[in-house]
mmCIF file of C-alpha atoms in Angstrom:
data_model
loop_
_atom_site.group_PDB
_atom_site.id
_atom_site.type_symbol
_atom_site.label_atom_id
_atom_site.label_comp_id
_atom_site.label_asym_id
_atom_site.label_seq_id
_atom_site.Cartn_x
_atom_site.Cartn_y
_atom_site.Cartn_z
ATOM 1 C CA MET A 52 -16.053 -6.451 -2.972
ATOM 2 C CA ASN A 53 -13.895 -9.516 -2.271
ATOM 3 C CA GLU A 54 -15.536 -11.907 0.210
ATOM 4 C CA PHE A 55 -12.115 -12.654 1.735
ATOM 5 C CA ILE A 56 -11.424 -9.096 2.940
ATOM 6 C CA ALA A 57 -11.286 -8.923 6.717
ATOM 7 C CA PRO A 58 -10.462 -6.074 9.128
ATOM 8 C CA VAL A 59 -7.028 -6.001 10.760
ATOM 9 C CA ALA A 60 -6.566 -4.676 14.309
ATOM 10 C CA LEU A 61 -4.810 -1.308 14.134
ATOM 11 C CA GLU A 62 -2.097 -2.433 16.565
ATOM 12 C CA LYS A 63 -1.183 -5.154 14.011
ATOM 13 C CA ALA A 64 -1.488 -2.916 10.937
ATOM 14 C CA TYR A 65 2.272 -2.308 10.672
ATOM 15 C CA ARG A 66 2.666 -6.025 9.874
ATOM 16 C CA LEU A 67 0.934 -5.446 6.556
ATOM 17 C CA ILE A 68 3.997 -3.573 5.235
ATOM 18 C CA ASN A 69 6.900 -4.463 7.551
ATOM 19 C CA HIS A 70 8.193 -7.062 5.052
ATOM 20 C CA GLY A 71 9.088 -4.225 2.658
ATOM 21 C CA PRO A 72 6.711 -4.682 -0.276
ATOM 22 C CA THR A 73 6.209 -2.277 -3.117
ATOM 23 C CA VAL A 74 2.948 -0.495 -2.329
ATOM 24 C CA LEU A 75 0.257 1.361 -4.200
ATOM 25 C CA VAL A 76 -0.650 4.808 -2.889
ATOM 26 C CA SER A 77 -4.071 6.190 -3.739
ATOM 27 C CA ALA A 78 -5.768 9.468 -2.907
ATOM 28 C CA ARG A 79 -8.733 11.632 -3.915
ATOM 29 C CA HIS A 80 -9.252 15.396 -3.754
ATOM 30 C CA ASP A 81 -11.753 17.730 -5.428
ATOM 31 C CA GLY A 82 -13.178 14.907 -7.536
ATOM 32 C CA VAL A 83 -9.772 13.781 -8.854
ATOM 33 C CA GLN A 84 -8.284 10.431 -7.864
ATOM 34 C CA ASP A 85 -5.005 8.753 -8.671
ATOM 35 C CA VAL A 86 -2.924 5.701 -7.846
ATOM 36 C CA MET A 87 0.864 5.429 -7.931
ATOM 37 C CA ALA A 88 3.409 2.777 -7.013
ATOM 38 C CA ALA A 89 5.965 3.442 -4.276
ATOM 39 C CA ALA A 90 8.944 1.285 -3.354
ATOM 40 C CA TRP A 91 9.885 3.241 -0.218
ATOM 41 C CA ALA A 92 7.270 2.694 2.471
ATOM 42 C CA THR A 93 7.671 1.382 5.998
ATOM 43 C CA GLY A 94 6.129 1.236 9.438
ATOM 44 C CA LEU A 95 6.992 4.002 11.887
ATOM 45 C CA ASP A 96 5.062 3.299 15.103
ATOM 46 C CA PHE A 97 2.722 0.779 16.704
ATOM 47 C CA SER A 98 0.198 2.707 18.784
ATOM 48 C CA PRO A 99 -1.189 4.596 17.115
ATOM 49 C CA ALA A 100 0.015 2.816 14.006
ATOM 50 C CA LYS A 101 1.957 5.130 11.701
ATOM 51 C CA ILE A 102 3.681 4.654 8.358
ATOM 52 C CA LEU A 103 6.202 6.535 6.212
ATOM 53 C CA VAL A 104 6.119 6.770 2.441
ATOM 54 C CA VAL A 105 8.215 8.725 -0.058
ATOM 55 C CA LEU A 106 6.105 10.615 -2.633
ATOM 56 C CA ASP A 107 8.055 12.491 -5.295
ATOM 57 C CA LYS A 108 7.082 16.064 -6.156
ATOM 58 C CA ILE A 109 6.354 15.060 -9.761
ATOM 59 C CA ALA A 110 3.508 12.722 -8.707
ATOM 60 C CA LYS A 111 -0.111 13.846 -9.050
ATOM 61 C CA THR A 112 -0.983 11.488 -6.184
ATOM 62 C CA ARG A 113 1.230 13.586 -3.910
ATOM 63 C CA GLN A 114 -0.815 16.705 -4.715
ATOM 64 C CA LEU A 115 -4.005 14.802 -3.889
ATOM 65 C CA VAL A 116 -2.556 13.603 -0.576
ATOM 66 C CA GLU A 117 -1.561 17.156 0.342
ATOM 67 C CA GLY A 118 -4.979 18.486 -0.640
ATOM 68 C CA SER A 119 -7.103 15.844 1.087
ATOM 69 C CA GLU A 120 -4.733 15.103 3.982
ATOM 70 C CA SER A 121 -5.533 11.421 3.611
ATOM 71 C CA PHE A 122 -4.406 8.462 1.518
ATOM 72 C CA VAL A 123 -4.428 4.689 1.215
ATOM 73 C CA ILE A 124 -1.436 2.364 1.202
ATOM 74 C CA GLN A 125 -2.183 -1.008 -0.340
ATOM 75 C CA VAL A 126 -0.087 -4.107 -0.984
ATOM 76 C CA PRO A 127 -0.394 -5.281 -4.604
ATOM 77 C CA THR A 128 -0.018 -8.941 -5.543
ATOM 78 C CA VAL A 129 1.970 -10.878 -8.123
ATOM 79 C CA ALA A 130 -1.257 -11.019 -10.147
ATOM 80 C CA GLN A 131 -1.103 -7.198 -10.297
ATOM 81 C CA ILE A 132 2.504 -6.853 -11.479
ATOM 82 C CA THR A 133 1.558 -5.229 -14.807
ATOM 83 C CA LEU A 134 -0.871 -2.812 -13.113
ATOM 84 C CA THR A 135 1.747 -1.944 -10.463
ATOM 85 C CA HIS A 136 4.412 -1.176 -13.037
ATOM 86 C CA ALA A 137 1.968 0.811 -15.174
ATOM 87 C CA VAL A 138 0.733 3.118 -12.379
ATOM 88 C CA GLY A 139 4.351 3.584 -11.296
ATOM 89 C CA THR A 140 5.559 4.713 -14.718
ATOM 90 C CA ARG A 141 2.582 6.693 -16.066
ATOM 91 C CA SER A 142 1.338 10.074 -14.896
ATOM 92 C CA LEU A 143 -2.140 11.492 -14.489
ATOM 93 C CA PHE A 144 -0.610 14.854 -15.446
ATOM 94 C CA THR A 145 -0.060 13.635 -19.024
ATOM 95 C CA GLU A 146 -2.611 10.817 -19.242
ATOM 96 C CA PRO A 147 -6.080 11.810 -17.986
ATOM 97 C CA ASP A 148 -7.364 8.224 -18.448
ATOM 98 C CA LYS A 149 -4.395 6.705 -16.606
ATOM 99 C CA LEU A 150 -6.426 4.615 -14.150
ATOM 100 C CA ALA A 151 -8.673 3.120 -16.826
ATOM 101 C CA ASN A 152 -5.730 2.539 -19.165
ATOM 102 C CA CYS A 153 -3.811 0.770 -16.379
ATOM 103 C CA GLY A 154 -6.763 -1.444 -15.465
ATOM 104 C CA VAL A 155 -7.275 0.042 -11.988
ATOM 105 C CA GLU A 156 -10.580 -0.803 -10.324
ATOM 106 C CA LEU A 157 -11.449 1.239 -7.225
ATOM 107 C CA PHE A 158 -13.857 0.482 -4.396
ATOM 108 C CA SER A 159 -14.613 1.871 -0.944
ATOM 109 C CA PHE A 160 -15.044 0.700 2.631
ATOM 110 C CA ASP A 161 -17.976 1.969 4.666
ATOM 111 C CA GLY A 162 -17.022 5.069 6.624
ATOM 112 C CA PHE A 163 -13.955 5.908 4.517
ATOM 113 C CA ASP A 164 -14.174 8.416 1.666
ATOM 114 C CA LEU A 165 -11.017 7.108 0.010
ATOM 115 C CA PRO A 166 -10.221 5.216 -3.205
ATOM 116 C CA PHE A 167 -9.106 1.642 -2.474
ATOM 117 C CA VAL A 168 -7.533 -0.470 -5.242
ATOM 118 C CA ALA A 169 -9.342 -3.769 -5.837
ATOM 119 C CA GLY A 170 -7.352 -7.000 -6.003
ATOM 120 C CA CYS A 171 -4.660 -6.108 -3.471
ATOM 121 C CA SER A 172 -3.827 -8.239 -0.433
ATOM 122 C CA ALA A 173 -3.887 -5.428 2.158
ATOM 123 C CA TRP A 174 -5.173 -1.868 2.580
ATOM 124 C CA LEU A 175 -4.253 0.816 5.133
ATOM 125 C CA ALA A 176 -6.379 3.981 5.287
ATOM 126 C CA CYS A 177 -4.220 6.842 6.547
ATOM 127 C CA ARG A 178 -4.691 10.344 7.902
ATOM 128 C CA LEU A 179 -1.793 12.609 6.900
ATOM 129 C CA ILE A 180 0.314 13.875 9.780
ATOM 130 C CA ASN A 181 1.407 17.120 8.190
ATOM 131 C CA GLU A 182 5.172 17.670 8.463
ATOM 132 C CA PRO A 183 5.898 20.398 5.868
ATOM 133 C CA HIS A 184 9.682 20.353 6.306
ATOM 134 C CA ASN A 185 9.979 16.584 5.811
ATOM 135 C CA GLN A 186 7.541 16.685 2.895
ATOM 136 C CA GLN A 187 9.360 19.482 1.062
ATOM 137 C CA ALA A 188 12.974 18.611 1.902
ATOM 138 C CA HIS A 189 12.778 14.819 1.764
ATOM 139 C CA ASP A 190 9.467 13.937 0.007
ATOM 140 C CA LEU A 191 8.677 12.024 3.209
ATOM 141 C CA PHE A 192 5.026 11.658 4.246
ATOM 142 C CA ILE A 193 3.776 10.304 7.562
ATOM 143 C CA GLY A 194 0.350 8.742 7.908
ATOM 144 C CA GLU A 195 -1.569 7.581 10.949
ATOM 145 C CA VAL A 196 -3.370 4.346 10.117
ATOM 146 C CA VAL A 197 -7.089 4.785 10.831
ATOM 147 C CA GLY A 198 -8.350 1.600 9.156
ATOM 148 C CA ALA A 199 -6.739 -1.644 7.984
ATOM 149 C CA TRP A 200 -7.929 -4.712 6.080
ATOM 150 C CA ALA A 201 -6.329 -7.767 4.480
ATOM 151 C CA ASP A 202 -7.212 -10.680 2.246
ATOM 152 C CA SER A 203 -7.710 -13.525 4.730
ATOM 153 C CA ARG A 204 -6.423 -16.068 2.196
ATOM 154 C CA VAL A 205 -2.927 -14.656 2.688
ATOM 155 C CA PHE A 206 -3.047 -12.654 5.978
ATOM 156 C CA SER A 207 -4.862 -13.778 9.117
ATOM 157 C CA GLU A 208 -4.416 -13.805 12.883
ATOM 158 C CA GLY A 209 -1.900 -10.967 12.540
ATOM 159 C CA HIS A 210 0.463 -12.824 10.192
ATOM 160 C CA TRP A 211 1.187 -13.290 6.497
ATOM 161 C CA HIS A 212 0.813 -16.842 5.170
ATOM 162 C CA PHE A 213 2.476 -16.558 1.773
ATOM 163 C CA ASP A 214 3.708 -20.163 1.811
ATOM 164 C CA ARG A 215 0.199 -21.570 2.159
ATOM 165 C CA ALA A 216 -1.528 -19.162 -0.221
ATOM 166 C CA ASP A 217 -1.839 -19.078 -3.977
ATOM 167 C CA PRO A 218 1.510 -17.729 -5.332
ATOM 168 C CA ALA A 219 -0.479 -15.079 -7.258
ATOM 169 C CA LEU A 220 -1.258 -13.475 -3.854
ATOM 170 C CA ARG A 221 2.385 -12.941 -2.897
ATOM 171 C CA SER A 222 3.608 -9.369 -2.549
ATOM 172 C CA LEU A 223 5.947 -7.609 -4.968
ATOM 173 C CA HIS A 224 9.365 -6.072 -4.277
ATOM 174 C CA TYR A 225 10.650 -3.660 -6.912
ATOM 175 C CA VAL A 226 14.336 -3.510 -7.846
ATOM 176 C CA ALA A 227 14.702 -1.359 -11.003
ATOM 177 C CA GLY A 228 14.136 -1.394 -14.752
ATOM 178 C CA GLY A 229 10.814 -3.226 -14.518
ATOM 179 C CA GLN A 230 12.270 -6.041 -12.383
ATOM 180 C CA PHE A 231 10.331 -7.267 -9.350
ATOM 181 C CA TYR A 232 10.764 -10.142 -6.926
ATOM 182 C CA ALA A 233 7.920 -11.970 -5.224
ATOM 183 C CA THR A 234 7.934 -12.686 -1.506
ATOM 184 C CA GLY A 235 9.694 -16.012 -1.013
ATOM 185 C CA GLU A 236 9.668 -18.910 1.388
ATOM 186 C CA SER A 237 9.229 -18.551 5.131
ATOM 187 C CA LEU A 238 12.180 -19.185 7.451
ATOM 188 C CA ASN A 239 11.661 -19.273 11.222
ATOM 189 C CA VAL A 240 14.813 -18.608 13.214
ATOM 190 C CA LEU A 241 13.127 -19.469 16.536
ATOM 191 C CA ASP A 242 12.514 -23.105 15.729
ATOM 192 C CA GLY A 243 15.038 -23.548 12.916
ATOM 193 C CA SER A 244 12.385 -24.689 10.490
ATOM 194 C CA GLU A 245 11.485 -23.528 7.016
ATOM 195 C CA GLY A 246 7.999 -22.869 5.753
ATOM 196 C CA ASN A 247 6.338 -21.986 9.061
#
């Protein structure tokens, strides 16, 4: 496991995704595990920390989330752009070796029986808050964050530090047709400065 991974206080966990990155969603159920990319994920509440993510009915990961009632949201990096695109466009339904073929390496945190994707900059372990109507009508899933960690080279003291970190650690933002943007420069409206 990466020596730079550090726990994040749950009351600050929403900050790991409130800048709107593309995320990876992973889940495991009955010995099957999968990872998919999702562009629509956001914070919902602070205490307890909750998140929302849209999981399409065609995704195997969605079935695993529904079966296990738990999942992980992780923030992939620029260095993982090919992996992110691959897990977002390939299906475990048609490709049994999807994770291996996409170069996904999984690991675990003590006390959490969940598949975490190695190499990301942040991880949020979530317990599904079952809302059948929202899940069926809108593909909308709510998770309560029960554990959070980040790579301290790019997130520490409750804040992202993209400007000071290796550009390969920046988060990805998906547009369409294989096009992503990386998180850009910092602008601070409170002191009028850039790069803080």
